[in-house]
């Protein structure tokens, strides 16, 4: 049977925590798979904000969303913007109320995409800090990391160090990874602690 892929496990964790009618963020829209997943989870009364710095990614996401029955998914706001600026793009009334934030780091996996354009530690860590502030207690952040490509190992190490440094009172963190293949993608997930 085998274990779930890191992407499937990220979806499983989010689906167990994200509630219908909530708002959620896709920090890296890419081809739109996570954006659509989040839009399905929040349902017709929810909202999803999806960020990417490449218009091609937003076009791919828009195309994927267009194939879905609109009555069954939440409203999606596509932002041609760095995820590091999510704090200023999400309405203030949603700060501290976001149910889930998903990151799928690296480069856009489309045939026509420029593989030189990829996420970098500086903006990713800034986005993670913002995500934690935007998240509601009990909400989740998932981060899929790709240490096997150029620069991916540095970014993965930076994200892992950031997650490990968070106080237990702020968030609980886990790592989901295959141990025999150190270059394979892996997942870090954070759950915002509920107030005592």
C-alpha atoms as a printed R data frame, in Angstrom:
    type eleno elety resid chain resno       x      y       z
1   ATOM     1    CA   UNK     A     1   0.000  0.000   0.000
2   ATOM     2    CA   UNK     A     2   2.781  2.489   0.825
3   ATOM     3    CA   UNK     A     3   2.798  5.795   2.659
4   ATOM     4    CA   UNK     A     4   1.097  8.925   1.377
5   ATOM     5    CA   UNK     A     5   3.149 11.246  -0.827
6   ATOM     6    CA   UNK     A     6   4.229 14.484   0.866
7   ATOM     7    CA   UNK     A     7   1.605 16.408  -1.161
8   ATOM     8    CA   UNK     A     8  -1.165 13.975  -0.247
9   ATOM     9    CA   UNK     A     9  -0.133 14.061   3.406
10  ATOM    10    CA   UNK     A    10  -0.183 17.889   3.361
11  ATOM    11    CA   UNK     A    11  -3.727 17.743   1.945
12  ATOM    12    CA   UNK     A    12  -4.772 15.226   4.586
13  ATOM    13    CA   UNK     A    13  -3.480 17.403   7.428
14  ATOM    14    CA   UNK     A    14  -5.173 20.511   6.033
15  ATOM    15    CA   UNK     A    15  -8.505 18.752   5.367
16  ATOM    16    CA   UNK     A    16  -8.620 17.655   9.017
17  ATOM    17    CA   UNK     A    17  -8.246 21.249  10.278
18  ATOM    18    CA   UNK     A    18  -9.656 23.666   7.696
19  ATOM    19    CA   UNK     A    19 -13.380 24.365   8.128
20  ATOM    20    CA   UNK     A    20 -16.030 25.229   5.547
21  ATOM    21    CA   UNK     A    21 -16.568 28.972   5.313
22  ATOM    22    CA   UNK     A    22 -13.058 29.874   6.466
23  ATOM    23    CA   UNK     A    23 -10.323 31.736   4.639
24  ATOM    24    CA   UNK     A    24  -7.129 30.004   3.530
25  ATOM    25    CA   UNK     A    25  -3.926 30.962   1.723
26  ATOM    26    CA   UNK     A    26  -1.921 29.293  -1.017
27  ATOM    27    CA   UNK     A    27   1.459 30.986  -0.609
28  ATOM    28    CA   UNK     A    28   2.784 29.526  -3.892
29  ATOM    29    CA   UNK     A    29  -0.012 29.106  -6.447
30  ATOM    30    CA   UNK     A    30   2.146 27.250  -8.998
31  ATOM    31    CA   UNK     A    31  -0.123 25.136 -11.202
32  ATOM    32    CA   UNK     A    32  -3.114 25.683  -8.902
33  ATOM    33    CA   UNK     A    33  -3.435 22.214  -7.360
34  ATOM    34    CA   UNK     A    34  -3.301 23.481  -3.758
35  ATOM    35    CA   UNK     A    35  -5.434 26.528  -4.593
36  ATOM    36    CA   UNK     A    36  -8.201 24.287  -5.944
37  ATOM    37    CA   UNK     A    37  -7.857 21.898  -3.003
38  ATOM    38    CA   UNK     A    38  -8.233 24.805  -0.537
39  ATOM    39    CA   UNK     A    39 -11.181 26.247  -2.497
40  ATOM    40    CA   UNK     A    40 -12.939 22.872  -2.255
41  ATOM    41    CA   UNK     A    41 -12.205 22.629   1.488
42  ATOM    42    CA   UNK     A    42 -13.585 26.072   2.358
43  ATOM    43    CA   UNK     A    43 -16.665 25.564   0.170
44  ATOM    44    CA   UNK     A    44 -18.865 28.183  -1.425
45  ATOM    45    CA   UNK     A    45 -18.853 30.466   1.631
46  ATOM    46    CA   UNK     A    46 -15.066 30.457   2.066
47  ATOM    47    CA   UNK     A    47 -12.269 32.485   0.509
48  ATOM    48    CA   UNK     A    48  -8.812 31.570  -0.780
49  ATOM    49    CA   UNK     A    49  -5.959 33.976  -1.476
50  ATOM    50    CA   UNK     A    50  -3.322 32.543  -3.831
51  ATOM    51    CA   UNK     A    51   0.048 34.232  -4.372
52  ATOM    52    CA   UNK     A    52   2.667 33.843  -7.069
53  ATOM    53    CA   UNK     A    53   5.268 36.109  -8.657
54  ATOM    54    CA   UNK     A    54   4.722 34.617 -12.125
55  ATOM    55    CA   UNK     A    55   1.744 35.473 -14.315
56  ATOM    56    CA   UNK     A    56   2.102 32.029 -15.935
57  ATOM    57    CA   UNK     A    57   1.407 30.386 -12.569
58  ATOM    58    CA   UNK     A    58  -1.718 32.471 -12.058
59  ATOM    59    CA   UNK     A    59  -2.904 31.610 -15.593
60  ATOM    60    CA   UNK     A    60  -2.419 27.897 -14.884
61  ATOM    61    CA   UNK     A    61  -4.289 28.291 -11.599
62  ATOM    62    CA   UNK     A    62  -7.100 30.285 -13.252
63  ATOM    63    CA   UNK     A    63  -7.452 27.574 -15.921
64  ATOM    64    CA   UNK     A    64  -7.611 24.795 -13.309
65  ATOM    65    CA   UNK     A    65 -10.241 26.663 -11.280
66  ATOM    66    CA   UNK     A    66 -12.362 27.348 -14.391
67  ATOM    67    CA   UNK     A    67 -12.868 23.593 -14.907
68  ATOM    68    CA   UNK     A    68 -14.451 23.236 -11.448
69  ATOM    69    CA   UNK     A    69 -18.189 23.780 -10.782
70  ATOM    70    CA   UNK     A    70 -18.083 27.292  -9.288
71  ATOM    71    CA   UNK     A    71 -20.922 26.632  -6.837
72  ATOM    72    CA   UNK     A    72 -18.820 23.990  -5.062
73  ATOM    73    CA   UNK     A    73 -15.710 26.083  -4.365
74  ATOM    74    CA   UNK     A    74 -14.851 29.199  -2.429
75  ATOM    75    CA   UNK     A    75 -14.088 32.582  -3.912
76  ATOM    76    CA   UNK     A    76 -10.448 32.724  -5.036
77  ATOM    77    CA   UNK     A    77  -8.380 35.895  -5.181
78  ATOM    78    CA   UNK     A    78  -5.256 35.454  -7.327
79  ATOM    79    CA   UNK     A    79  -2.427 37.835  -6.432
80  ATOM    80    CA   UNK     A    80   0.582 38.558  -8.638
81  ATOM    81    CA   UNK     A    81   2.666 39.211  -5.563
82  ATOM    82    CA   UNK     A    82   5.440 37.713  -3.464
83  ATOM    83    CA   UNK     A    83   4.191 35.579  -0.610
84  ATOM    84    CA   UNK     A    84   6.410 37.735   1.619
85  ATOM    85    CA   UNK     A    85   3.776 40.495   1.210
86  ATOM    86    CA   UNK     A    86   0.756 38.368   2.162
87  ATOM    87    CA   UNK     A    87   0.221 40.297   5.405
88  ATOM    88    CA   UNK     A    88  -0.579 43.483   3.490
89  ATOM    89    CA   UNK     A    89  -2.705 41.667   0.879
90  ATOM    90    CA   UNK     A    90  -5.014 39.857   3.299
91  ATOM    91    CA   UNK     A    91  -7.772 42.069   4.793
92  ATOM    92    CA   UNK     A    92  -7.061 43.050   8.370
93  ATOM    93    CA   UNK     A    93 -10.297 41.496   9.651
94  ATOM    94    CA   UNK     A    94  -8.888 38.077   8.623
95  ATOM    95    CA   UNK     A    95  -5.597 38.489  10.514
96  ATOM    96    CA   UNK     A    96  -5.489 35.782  13.172
97  ATOM    97    CA   UNK     A    97  -8.441 33.996  11.535
98  ATOM    98    CA   UNK     A    98  -6.883 32.102   8.586
99  ATOM    99    CA   UNK     A    99  -7.537 28.360   8.803
100 ATOM   100    CA   UNK     A   100  -4.670 27.053   6.655
101 ATOM   101    CA   UNK     A   101  -1.646 28.241   4.683
102 ATOM   102    CA   UNK     A   102   0.035 25.978   2.135
103 ATOM   103    CA   UNK     A   103   3.546 26.393   0.706
104 ATOM   104    CA   UNK     A   104   4.919 24.268  -2.127
105 ATOM   105    CA   UNK     A   105   8.431 25.655  -2.563
106 ATOM   106    CA   UNK     A   106  10.883 25.502  -5.474
107 ATOM   107    CA   UNK     A   107  10.086 26.435  -9.077
108 ATOM   108    CA   UNK     A   108   6.992 26.325 -11.264
109 ATOM   109    CA   UNK     A   109   6.747 22.727 -12.569
110 ATOM   110    CA   UNK     A   110   5.346 23.648 -15.979
111 ATOM   111    CA   UNK     A   111   7.118 22.734 -19.239
112 ATOM   112    CA   UNK     A   112   7.271 26.355 -20.383
113 ATOM   113    CA   UNK     A   113   8.324 27.790 -17.008
114 ATOM   114    CA   UNK     A   114  11.678 29.424 -16.325
115 ATOM   115    CA   UNK     A   115  13.287 27.048 -13.801
116 ATOM   116    CA   UNK     A   116  15.676 29.830 -12.754
117 ATOM   117    CA   UNK     A   117  12.765 31.546 -11.002
118 ATOM   118    CA   UNK     A   118  12.301 29.845  -7.650
119 ATOM   119    CA   UNK     A   119  11.484 30.531  -4.053
120 ATOM   120    CA   UNK     A   120  14.348 31.785  -1.892
121 ATOM   121    CA   UNK     A   121  14.950 31.592   1.873
122 ATOM   122    CA   UNK     A   122  14.651 35.341   2.533
123 ATOM   123    CA   UNK     A   123  11.131 35.779   1.155
124 ATOM   124    CA   UNK     A   124  10.014 32.321   2.292
125 ATOM   125    CA   UNK     A   125  10.983 32.929   5.933
126 ATOM   126    CA   UNK     A   126   9.294 36.355   5.820
127 ATOM   127    CA   UNK     A   127   6.155 34.683   4.422
128 ATOM   128    CA   UNK     A   128   6.252 31.991   7.108
129 ATOM   129    CA   UNK     A   129   6.485 34.653   9.822
130 ATOM   130    CA   UNK     A   130   3.467 36.417   8.297
131 ATOM   131    CA   UNK     A   131   1.580 33.121   7.993
132 ATOM   132    CA   UNK     A   132   1.987 32.419  11.670
133 ATOM   133    CA   UNK     A   133   0.553 35.859  12.520
134 ATOM   134    CA   UNK     A   134  -2.376 35.387  10.128
135 ATOM   135    CA   UNK     A   135  -3.230 31.870  11.349
136 ATOM   136    CA   UNK     A   136  -5.988 31.187  13.855
137 ATOM   137    CA   UNK     A   137  -5.309 28.983  16.893
138 ATOM   138    CA   UNK     A   138  -5.588 25.370  15.719
139 ATOM   139    CA   UNK     A   139  -4.859 26.420  12.132
140 ATOM   140    CA   UNK     A   140  -2.148 24.764  10.060
141 ATOM   141    CA   UNK     A   141   0.770 25.696   7.821
142 ATOM   142    CA   UNK     A   142   2.160 23.053   5.459
143 ATOM   143    CA   UNK     A   143   5.495 23.493   3.691
144 ATOM   144    CA   UNK     A   144   6.650 21.087   0.976
145 ATOM   145    CA   UNK     A   145  10.425 21.376   0.523
146 ATOM   146    CA   UNK     A   146  12.608 20.248  -2.383
147 ATOM   147    CA   UNK     A   147  16.237 19.763  -1.268
148 ATOM   148    CA   UNK     A   148  17.169 17.975  -4.514
149 ATOM   149    CA   UNK     A   149  17.385 21.005  -6.809
150 ATOM   150    CA   UNK     A   150  19.892 23.852  -6.895
151 ATOM   151    CA   UNK     A   151  19.213 26.137  -3.931
152 ATOM   152    CA   UNK     A   152  16.490 23.867  -2.605
153 ATOM   153    CA   UNK     A   153  18.766 22.343   0.024
154 ATOM   154    CA   UNK     A   154  19.671 25.799   1.399
155 ATOM   155    CA   UNK     A   155  16.028 26.840   1.517
156 ATOM   156    CA   UNK     A   156  14.991 23.559   3.171
157 ATOM   157    CA   UNK     A   157  17.680 23.973   5.849
158 ATOM   158    CA   UNK     A   158  16.579 27.566   6.523
159 ATOM   159    CA   UNK     A   159  12.912 26.591   6.826
160 ATOM   160    CA   UNK     A   160  13.723 23.639   9.064
161 ATOM   161    CA   UNK     A   161  15.865 25.832  11.349
162 ATOM   162    CA   UNK     A   162  13.080 28.437  11.497
163 ATOM   163    CA   UNK     A   163  10.434 25.828  12.384
164 ATOM   164    CA   UNK     A   164  12.664 24.181  14.992
165 ATOM   165    CA   UNK     A   165  13.278 27.552  16.679
166 ATOM   166    CA   UNK     A   166   9.579 28.281  17.266
167 ATOM   167    CA   UNK     A   167   8.569 28.144  20.928
168 ATOM   168    CA   UNK     A   168   6.374 25.184  21.841
169 ATOM   169    CA   UNK     A   169   3.825 27.699  23.181
170 ATOM   170    CA   UNK     A   170   3.473 29.197  19.665
171 ATOM   171    CA   UNK     A   171   3.281 26.147  17.403
172 ATOM   172    CA   UNK     A   172   3.710 22.398  17.284
173 ATOM   173    CA   UNK     A   173   5.853 21.274  14.344
174 ATOM   174    CA   UNK     A   174   6.326 17.942  12.602
175 ATOM   175    CA   UNK     A   175   8.460 16.610   9.755
176 ATOM   176    CA   UNK     A   176   7.229 13.963   7.295
177 ATOM   177    CA   UNK     A   177  10.035 12.556   5.213
178 ATOM   178    CA   UNK     A   178  11.451  9.372   3.726
179 ATOM   179    CA   UNK     A   179  14.773  8.655   5.420
180 ATOM   180    CA   UNK     A   180  16.445  6.596   2.659
181 ATOM   181    CA   UNK     A   181  16.333  9.400   0.039
182 ATOM   182    CA   UNK     A   182  17.758 12.618   1.519
183 ATOM   183    CA   UNK     A   183  17.173 14.581  -1.723
184 ATOM   184    CA   UNK     A   184  13.485 13.651  -1.951
185 ATOM   185    CA   UNK     A   185  10.785 16.253  -1.223
186 ATOM   186    CA   UNK     A   186   9.562 16.381   2.354
187 ATOM   187    CA   UNK     A   187   6.967 18.139   4.450
188 ATOM   188    CA   UNK     A   188   7.099 20.357   7.512
189 ATOM   189    CA   UNK     A   189   3.743 21.149   9.121
190 ATOM   190    CA   UNK     A   190   2.980 23.604  11.912
191 ATOM   191    CA   UNK     A   191  -0.144 23.771  13.990
192 ATOM   192    CA   UNK     A   192  -0.769 27.055  15.774
193 ATOM   193    CA   UNK     A   193  -1.226 26.376  19.468
194 ATOM   194    CA   UNK     A   194  -4.592 27.080  20.978
195 ATOM   195    CA   UNK     A   195  -4.673 29.560  23.842
196 ATOM   196    CA   UNK     A   196  -4.621 27.945  27.290
